[in-house]
Amino acid sequence: MAIYRSVLDLIGNTPMVDVSALSPNPDVRIAVKLEGQNPGGSIKDRIALSIIEAAEKDGLLEPGAELIEPSSGNTGIGMALVARLKGYHLRVVLPANVSPERRQLLDVWGAEIIESPGSEGSNGAVRLARTLAAEHPEWVFLYQYANPANPRAHYEGTGPEILRDCPDVTHFVAGLGTSGTLLGVGRYLKEHNPDVQVWAVEPPTGEMVDGLRNLDDGYIPPIFEEQGGAELLDRKTIVKPRQSIEWTRRLAEVGIFAGISTGAAMAGAAKCAETIERGSIVVISPDGGWKYLSTGAWTDDLDVVEARARATIYF
Ligand SMILES: Cc1ncc(COP(=O)(O)O)c(C=O)c1O
C-alpha cells in the first residue's frame, strides 16, 4: 500500500467480490463491484472528478469558480468533495424532501443547498438548476445527464477494471440513472468482446428506486441518445422497489452492506442468471448502505419501508 498524495487519487480501482452464493443458477457466477469504496462513498466520485477535470482542460473553470448541479444524491456529494479539494464553490439543487443524510453529507463538504419543490422530484431539481444556470451565466453548469465526461469515466476506468478483474465476464448488469455507467462500461466491454450482454435495470414507470429512472417516464438523458444507448443495451429489466429492498437484505446475508440500487441491480442479475445456461455476471454496487439507514431497509417491515421511501427521497 502506498501513501497517496490526495484523496482524489483514491477514486476508482474498487474491489469485486463473488456473491455466487446468491445466484439462482449454480452454473452462473455473480460478482459485485463495490463502488461504495470510493472516498465520497459512491460510483459518482468517478464522474465528479472526470467532469470537473474535463471542464478544467476546456478552460471553463477559473480558480474559485462557482458550479451548479441538480442532484438528489451521489453526484452532488461526489462533486462537493472534488470541488472542496480543488477550491470551487458548488451549489446543489435538491428536492426539499431528500433524506437528512444527503444534506448532512453535502454540508460536510461545504456545498450550498438550493431547494426545489419536493413534489416535483429530481426532474424538478433539474428544471430549477437549468433556470438558475440561465439566470447566472457566471455559474458553470456541468450537468451529468448531458456531459460526455460522465460515460467516459466508466469507459476509461470502471470498464477496464472489470475486464482486468473478471476477464471471462459474459453479462454486465447495472441500474440506469443518467445511463453513464451502462454506456461507458457497456461500450468498453463490447469493444473487447462483442458477445458480452449489457442489461439495464429500471424501476417501474412512476416509481422510485434509488438513483434510478425509467426511460419511459418522460426524460431521456442526452448522453443516452447521443451515444446510441438504445442500440447498446441488450435488455432492460424492470425491478420493483420491494424487490430491490429484499435483495438489499439478501446482500447483507453475505456481508455486503449496500444501497438500495445495488439490491435492484442484484434482482436484475438474478433474473439474468435464470435465463442463461452458464456465464459470469458482473453487477455494479453504486454505493454503500450508510445513506439509507433511516429507510429501515434492513430492519423494518417491508410495507413500512416502502411507504417511507415514497414520502422521502432517500436516493
Ligand atoms: C445510488 C445510485 N445508483 C445508480 C445510479 C445510476 O448510475 P448512472 O447515473 O451511471 O446511470 C445512480 C445515479 O445517480 C445512483 O446514485
Coordinates of C-alpha atoms and ligand atoms in Angstrom, one line a residue:
M1 CA 0.0 0.0 0.0
A2 CA 1.3 3.4 -1.0
I3 CA 0.8 6.7 0.8
Y4 CA -1.5 8.6 -1.6
R5 CA -0.9 12.3 -2.4
S6 CA -4.5 13.2 -2.3
V7 CA -7.9 11.6 -1.5
L8 CA -8.7 12.2 -5.2
D9 CA -6.1 9.5 -6.0
L10 CA -8.2 7.0 -4.1
I11 CA -11.1 7.3 -6.6
G12 CA -11.6 4.1 -8.7
N13 CA -9.9 0.7 -8.5
T14 CA -12.7 -0.7 -6.4
P15 CA -12.8 -4.3 -5.4
M16 CA -15.1 -7.1 -6.8
V17 CA -16.5 -9.8 -4.6
D18 CA -18.0 -13.2 -5.6
V19 CA -21.6 -13.5 -4.5
S20 CA -22.5 -16.6 -6.4
A21 CA -24.0 -18.0 -3.2
L22 CA -27.0 -15.8 -4.1
S23 CA -27.1 -17.0 -7.7
P24 CA -30.3 -18.9 -8.6
N25 CA -28.3 -20.9 -11.1
P26 CA -25.2 -22.9 -9.9
D27 CA -23.6 -22.5 -13.4
V28 CA -23.7 -18.7 -13.3
R29 CA -21.2 -16.8 -11.2
I30 CA -22.1 -13.4 -9.9
A31 CA -19.5 -10.8 -8.9
V32 CA -20.4 -7.4 -7.4
K33 CA -18.1 -4.4 -7.9
L34 CA -18.2 -2.3 -4.7
E35 CA -18.3 1.3 -5.7
G36 CA -19.1 2.4 -2.2
Q37 CA -15.4 2.0 -1.5
N38 CA -14.7 5.3 -3.3
P39 CA -13.7 8.1 -0.9
G40 CA -17.0 10.1 -1.3
G41 CA -18.9 6.8 -0.8
S42 CA -20.2 6.1 -4.3
I43 CA -19.5 5.5 -8.0
K44 CA -20.3 9.1 -8.7
D45 CA -16.8 10.2 -7.4
R46 CA -15.5 8.9 -10.7
I47 CA -17.7 11.1 -12.8
A48 CA -17.4 14.1 -10.5
L49 CA -13.6 14.0 -11.0
S50 CA -13.9 13.3 -14.7
I51 CA -16.4 16.1 -15.5
I52 CA -14.6 18.7 -13.3
E53 CA -11.2 17.9 -14.8
A54 CA -12.6 17.9 -18.3
A55 CA -14.0 21.4 -17.6
E56 CA -10.6 22.5 -16.3
K57 CA -9.0 21.3 -19.5
D58 CA -11.6 23.2 -21.6
G59 CA -10.7 26.4 -19.6
L60 CA -14.2 26.6 -18.1
L61 CA -13.1 26.8 -14.5
E62 CA -11.1 29.8 -13.2
P63 CA -9.7 29.4 -9.6
G64 CA -12.6 29.8 -7.2
A65 CA -15.2 29.1 -9.9
E66 CA -18.9 28.6 -8.9
L67 CA -20.6 25.4 -10.1
I68 CA -24.3 24.4 -10.0
E69 CA -25.6 20.9 -10.3
P70 CA -29.1 19.3 -9.8
S71 CA -28.6 16.0 -7.8
S72 CA -30.6 14.4 -5.1
G73 CA -27.7 12.2 -4.2
N74 CA -24.4 10.8 -5.1
T75 CA -23.3 13.1 -7.9
G76 CA -23.9 16.1 -5.7
I77 CA -21.9 14.5 -2.9
G78 CA -19.0 13.5 -5.2
M79 CA -18.9 16.9 -6.8
A80 CA -19.0 18.6 -3.4
L81 CA -15.9 16.5 -2.4
V82 CA -14.0 17.2 -5.6
A83 CA -15.0 20.9 -5.6
R84 CA -13.8 21.2 -2.0
L85 CA -10.4 19.8 -2.7
K86 CA -10.0 21.9 -5.8
G87 CA -11.2 25.2 -4.3
Y88 CA -14.5 25.6 -6.3
H89 CA -17.9 26.6 -4.8
L90 CA -20.7 24.2 -5.5
R91 CA -24.4 24.9 -5.4
V92 CA -26.5 21.7 -5.4
V93 CA -30.2 21.9 -6.3
L94 CA -32.1 19.3 -4.2
P95 CA -35.7 18.4 -3.9
A96 CA -36.9 19.6 -0.4
N97 CA -37.8 16.1 0.7
V98 CA -34.4 14.4 0.4
S99 CA -33.2 12.3 3.4
P100 CA -31.3 14.1 6.2
E101 CA -28.2 12.0 5.5
R102 CA -27.9 13.5 2.0
R103 CA -28.0 17.1 3.2
Q104 CA -25.6 16.3 6.0
L105 CA -23.0 14.9 3.6
L106 CA -23.3 18.0 1.4
D107 CA -22.8 20.1 4.5
V108 CA -19.6 18.1 5.3
W109 CA -18.0 19.1 2.0
G110 CA -19.2 22.7 2.2
A111 CA -21.7 22.7 -0.7
E112 CA -24.5 25.2 -0.7
I113 CA -28.0 23.7 -1.0
I114 CA -30.8 25.2 -3.0
E115 CA -34.2 23.6 -2.5
S116 CA -36.6 22.6 -5.3
P117 CA -40.2 21.6 -4.7
G118 CA -40.3 18.1 -3.1
S119 CA -43.4 17.1 -5.1
E120 CA -41.5 17.6 -8.4
G121 CA -38.8 15.1 -7.6
S122 CA -35.5 15.0 -9.3
N123 CA -37.0 16.3 -12.6
G124 CA -38.0 19.5 -10.7
A125 CA -34.4 19.9 -9.4
V126 CA -33.2 19.6 -13.0
R127 CA -35.7 22.3 -14.1
L128 CA -34.7 24.7 -11.4
A129 CA -31.0 24.2 -11.9
R130 CA -31.4 24.9 -15.6
T131 CA -33.4 28.1 -14.9
L132 CA -30.8 29.3 -12.4
A133 CA -27.9 28.5 -14.7
A134 CA -29.6 30.5 -17.4
E135 CA -30.0 33.5 -15.0
H136 CA -26.4 33.2 -13.8
P137 CA -24.2 32.7 -16.8
E138 CA -21.2 33.1 -14.4
W139 CA -22.1 29.8 -12.7
V140 CA -20.7 26.7 -14.5
F141 CA -23.3 24.1 -15.2
L142 CA -21.6 20.7 -15.9
Y143 CA -24.8 18.7 -16.0
Q144 CA -24.1 15.0 -15.6
Y145 CA -27.0 13.9 -17.8
A146 CA -25.5 15.6 -20.9
N147 CA -21.8 15.6 -20.2
P148 CA -19.7 13.1 -22.2
A149 CA -17.1 13.0 -19.4
N150 CA -19.7 11.0 -17.4
P151 CA -19.7 7.9 -19.6
R152 CA -16.0 8.5 -20.4
A153 CA -15.1 8.0 -16.7
H154 CA -16.6 4.5 -16.9
Y155 CA -15.1 3.8 -20.4
E156 CA -11.7 4.7 -19.1
G157 CA -12.0 3.5 -15.5
T158 CA -14.8 1.2 -14.5
G159 CA -14.8 -0.9 -17.7
P160 CA -11.1 -1.7 -17.9
E161 CA -11.1 -2.5 -14.1
I162 CA -13.9 -5.0 -14.7
L163 CA -12.2 -6.7 -17.6
R164 CA -8.9 -6.8 -15.7
D165 CA -10.5 -8.4 -12.6
C166 CA -13.1 -10.6 -14.4
P167 CA -11.7 -11.4 -17.9
D168 CA -14.4 -14.1 -18.5
V169 CA -17.3 -11.7 -17.9
T170 CA -20.3 -12.6 -20.1
H171 CA -23.0 -10.2 -18.8
F172 CA -22.9 -6.8 -17.3
V173 CA -25.9 -5.6 -15.2
A174 CA -26.3 -2.1 -13.8
G175 CA -29.1 0.3 -12.8
L176 CA -29.9 3.1 -15.1
G177 CA -29.9 6.7 -13.8
T178 CA -28.0 9.1 -16.1
S179 CA -27.0 5.9 -18.1
G180 CA -23.3 6.9 -17.8
T181 CA -22.3 3.6 -16.2
L182 CA -24.1 1.4 -18.7
L183 CA -22.9 3.5 -21.7
G184 CA -19.2 3.7 -20.6
V185 CA -18.7 0.1 -19.3
G186 CA -21.0 -1.5 -21.9
R187 CA -19.2 0.1 -24.8
Y188 CA -15.8 -0.8 -23.4
L189 CA -16.7 -4.5 -22.7
K190 CA -18.4 -4.9 -26.1
E191 CA -15.3 -3.5 -27.9
H192 CA -13.3 -6.2 -26.3
N193 CA -15.9 -9.0 -26.7
P194 CA -19.0 -8.2 -28.8
D195 CA -20.7 -11.2 -27.2
V196 CA -20.9 -9.5 -23.7
Q197 CA -24.5 -8.8 -22.9
V198 CA -25.5 -5.5 -21.3
W199 CA -28.6 -5.4 -19.1
A200 CA -30.1 -2.2 -17.7
V201 CA -32.2 -2.3 -14.5
E202 CA -35.1 0.3 -14.3
P203 CA -37.8 0.9 -11.8
P204 CA -41.5 0.6 -13.0
T205 CA -42.7 3.8 -14.6
G206 CA -43.8 6.3 -11.9
E207 CA -41.9 4.5 -9.1
M208 CA -38.7 5.3 -7.4
V209 CA -35.7 3.1 -6.8
D210 CA -32.7 4.8 -5.6
G211 CA -30.8 6.9 -8.2
L212 CA -32.6 5.0 -11.0
R213 CA -35.1 6.1 -13.6
N214 CA -37.3 4.6 -16.2
L215 CA -36.7 6.0 -19.6
D216 CA -40.5 5.8 -20.3
D217 CA -41.1 8.4 -17.6
G218 CA -40.6 11.3 -20.0
Y219 CA -36.9 12.2 -19.7
I220 CA -34.2 10.6 -21.8
P221 CA -30.7 11.7 -20.8
P222 CA -29.0 13.4 -23.8
I223 CA -25.9 11.2 -23.3
F224 CA -28.1 8.1 -23.8
E225 CA -29.4 9.4 -27.1
E226 CA -26.1 10.9 -28.4
Q227 CA -24.1 7.7 -27.6
G228 CA -26.6 5.2 -29.0
G229 CA -27.8 3.8 -25.7
A230 CA -30.8 2.1 -27.2
E231 CA -28.6 0.1 -29.6
L232 CA -26.0 -0.7 -26.9
L233 CA -28.4 -2.2 -24.4
D234 CA -29.3 -5.9 -24.9
R235 CA -32.1 -6.0 -22.3
K236 CA -33.9 -3.7 -20.0
T237 CA -35.5 -5.3 -17.0
I238 CA -37.9 -3.8 -14.5
V239 CA -37.3 -4.2 -10.8
K240 CA -39.9 -3.1 -8.2
P241 CA -38.9 -1.1 -5.1
R242 CA -39.9 -4.0 -2.9
Q243 CA -37.7 -6.5 -4.7
S244 CA -34.8 -4.0 -4.5
I245 CA -35.2 -3.9 -0.7
E246 CA -35.5 -7.7 -0.5
W247 CA -32.2 -8.1 -2.5
T248 CA -30.5 -5.4 -0.4
R249 CA -31.3 -7.6 2.6
R250 CA -30.0 -10.7 0.9
L251 CA -26.8 -9.0 0.1
A252 CA -26.3 -8.3 3.8
E253 CA -26.5 -12.0 4.5
V254 CA -23.3 -12.4 2.5
G255 CA -21.7 -9.4 4.3
I256 CA -22.4 -6.7 1.7
F257 CA -23.9 -3.5 3.2
A258 CA -25.0 -1.8 0.0
G259 CA -27.5 0.9 -1.1
I260 CA -31.0 0.0 -2.4
S261 CA -30.0 0.4 -6.1
T262 CA -27.5 -2.4 -5.5
G263 CA -30.4 -4.6 -4.5
A264 CA -32.2 -3.6 -7.7
A265 CA -29.2 -4.5 -9.8
M266 CA -28.8 -7.8 -8.0
A267 CA -32.5 -8.6 -8.6
G268 CA -31.8 -7.9 -12.3
A269 CA -28.7 -10.2 -12.1
A270 CA -30.8 -13.0 -10.6
K271 CA -33.3 -12.7 -13.5
C272 CA -30.4 -12.8 -15.9
A273 CA -28.9 -15.9 -14.2
E274 CA -32.2 -17.6 -14.5
T275 CA -32.4 -17.0 -18.3
I276 CA -29.0 -18.2 -19.2
E277 CA -27.4 -21.6 -19.0
R278 CA -24.0 -20.6 -17.8
G279 CA -21.9 -17.4 -17.5
S280 CA -20.2 -14.8 -15.4
I281 CA -22.2 -11.8 -14.4
V282 CA -20.7 -8.5 -13.2
V283 CA -23.1 -6.3 -11.2
I284 CA -22.4 -2.7 -10.1
S285 CA -23.0 -1.7 -6.5
P286 CA -23.1 2.1 -6.8
D287 CA -22.9 2.8 -3.1
G288 CA -22.9 1.5 0.5
G289 CA -25.8 1.3 2.8
W290 CA -25.0 4.2 5.1
K291 CA -27.2 6.8 3.5
Y292 CA -30.2 4.5 3.6
L293 CA -30.2 3.6 7.3
S294 CA -33.1 5.8 8.0
T295 CA -35.2 3.9 5.5
G296 CA -35.2 0.9 7.9
A297 CA -34.4 -1.2 4.9
W298 CA -32.6 -3.9 6.8
T299 CA -34.7 -3.9 10.0
D300 CA -38.3 -2.8 9.5
D301 CA -41.4 -4.4 8.0
L302 CA -41.2 -4.3 4.2
D303 CA -44.6 -2.4 3.8
V304 CA -43.4 0.3 6.2
V305 CA -40.1 0.7 4.4
E306 CA -41.8 1.0 1.1
A307 CA -44.2 3.6 2.4
R308 CA -41.4 5.6 3.9
A309 CA -39.4 5.5 0.7
R310 CA -42.4 7.0 -1.1
A311 CA -42.6 10.0 1.1
T312 CA -38.9 10.9 1.3
I313 CA -36.3 11.0 -1.4
Y314 CA -33.5 8.9 0.1
F315 CA -31.7 8.5 -3.1
Ligands
LIG1 C1 -27.3 5.1 -6.0 C2 -27.3 5.2 -7.5 N1 -27.4 4.0 -8.2 C3 -27.4 4.0 -9.5 C4 -27.2 5.2 -10.2 C5 -27.2 5.1 -11.7 O1 -26.0 5.3 -12.4 P1 -25.8 6.1 -13.7 O2 -26.2 7.6 -13.5 O3 -24.4 5.9 -14.2 O4 -26.8 5.5 -14.7 C6 -27.1 6.4 -9.5 C7 -27.0 7.6 -10.3 O5 -27.3 8.7 -9.8 C8 -27.1 6.4 -8.1 O6 -27.0 7.5 -7.4

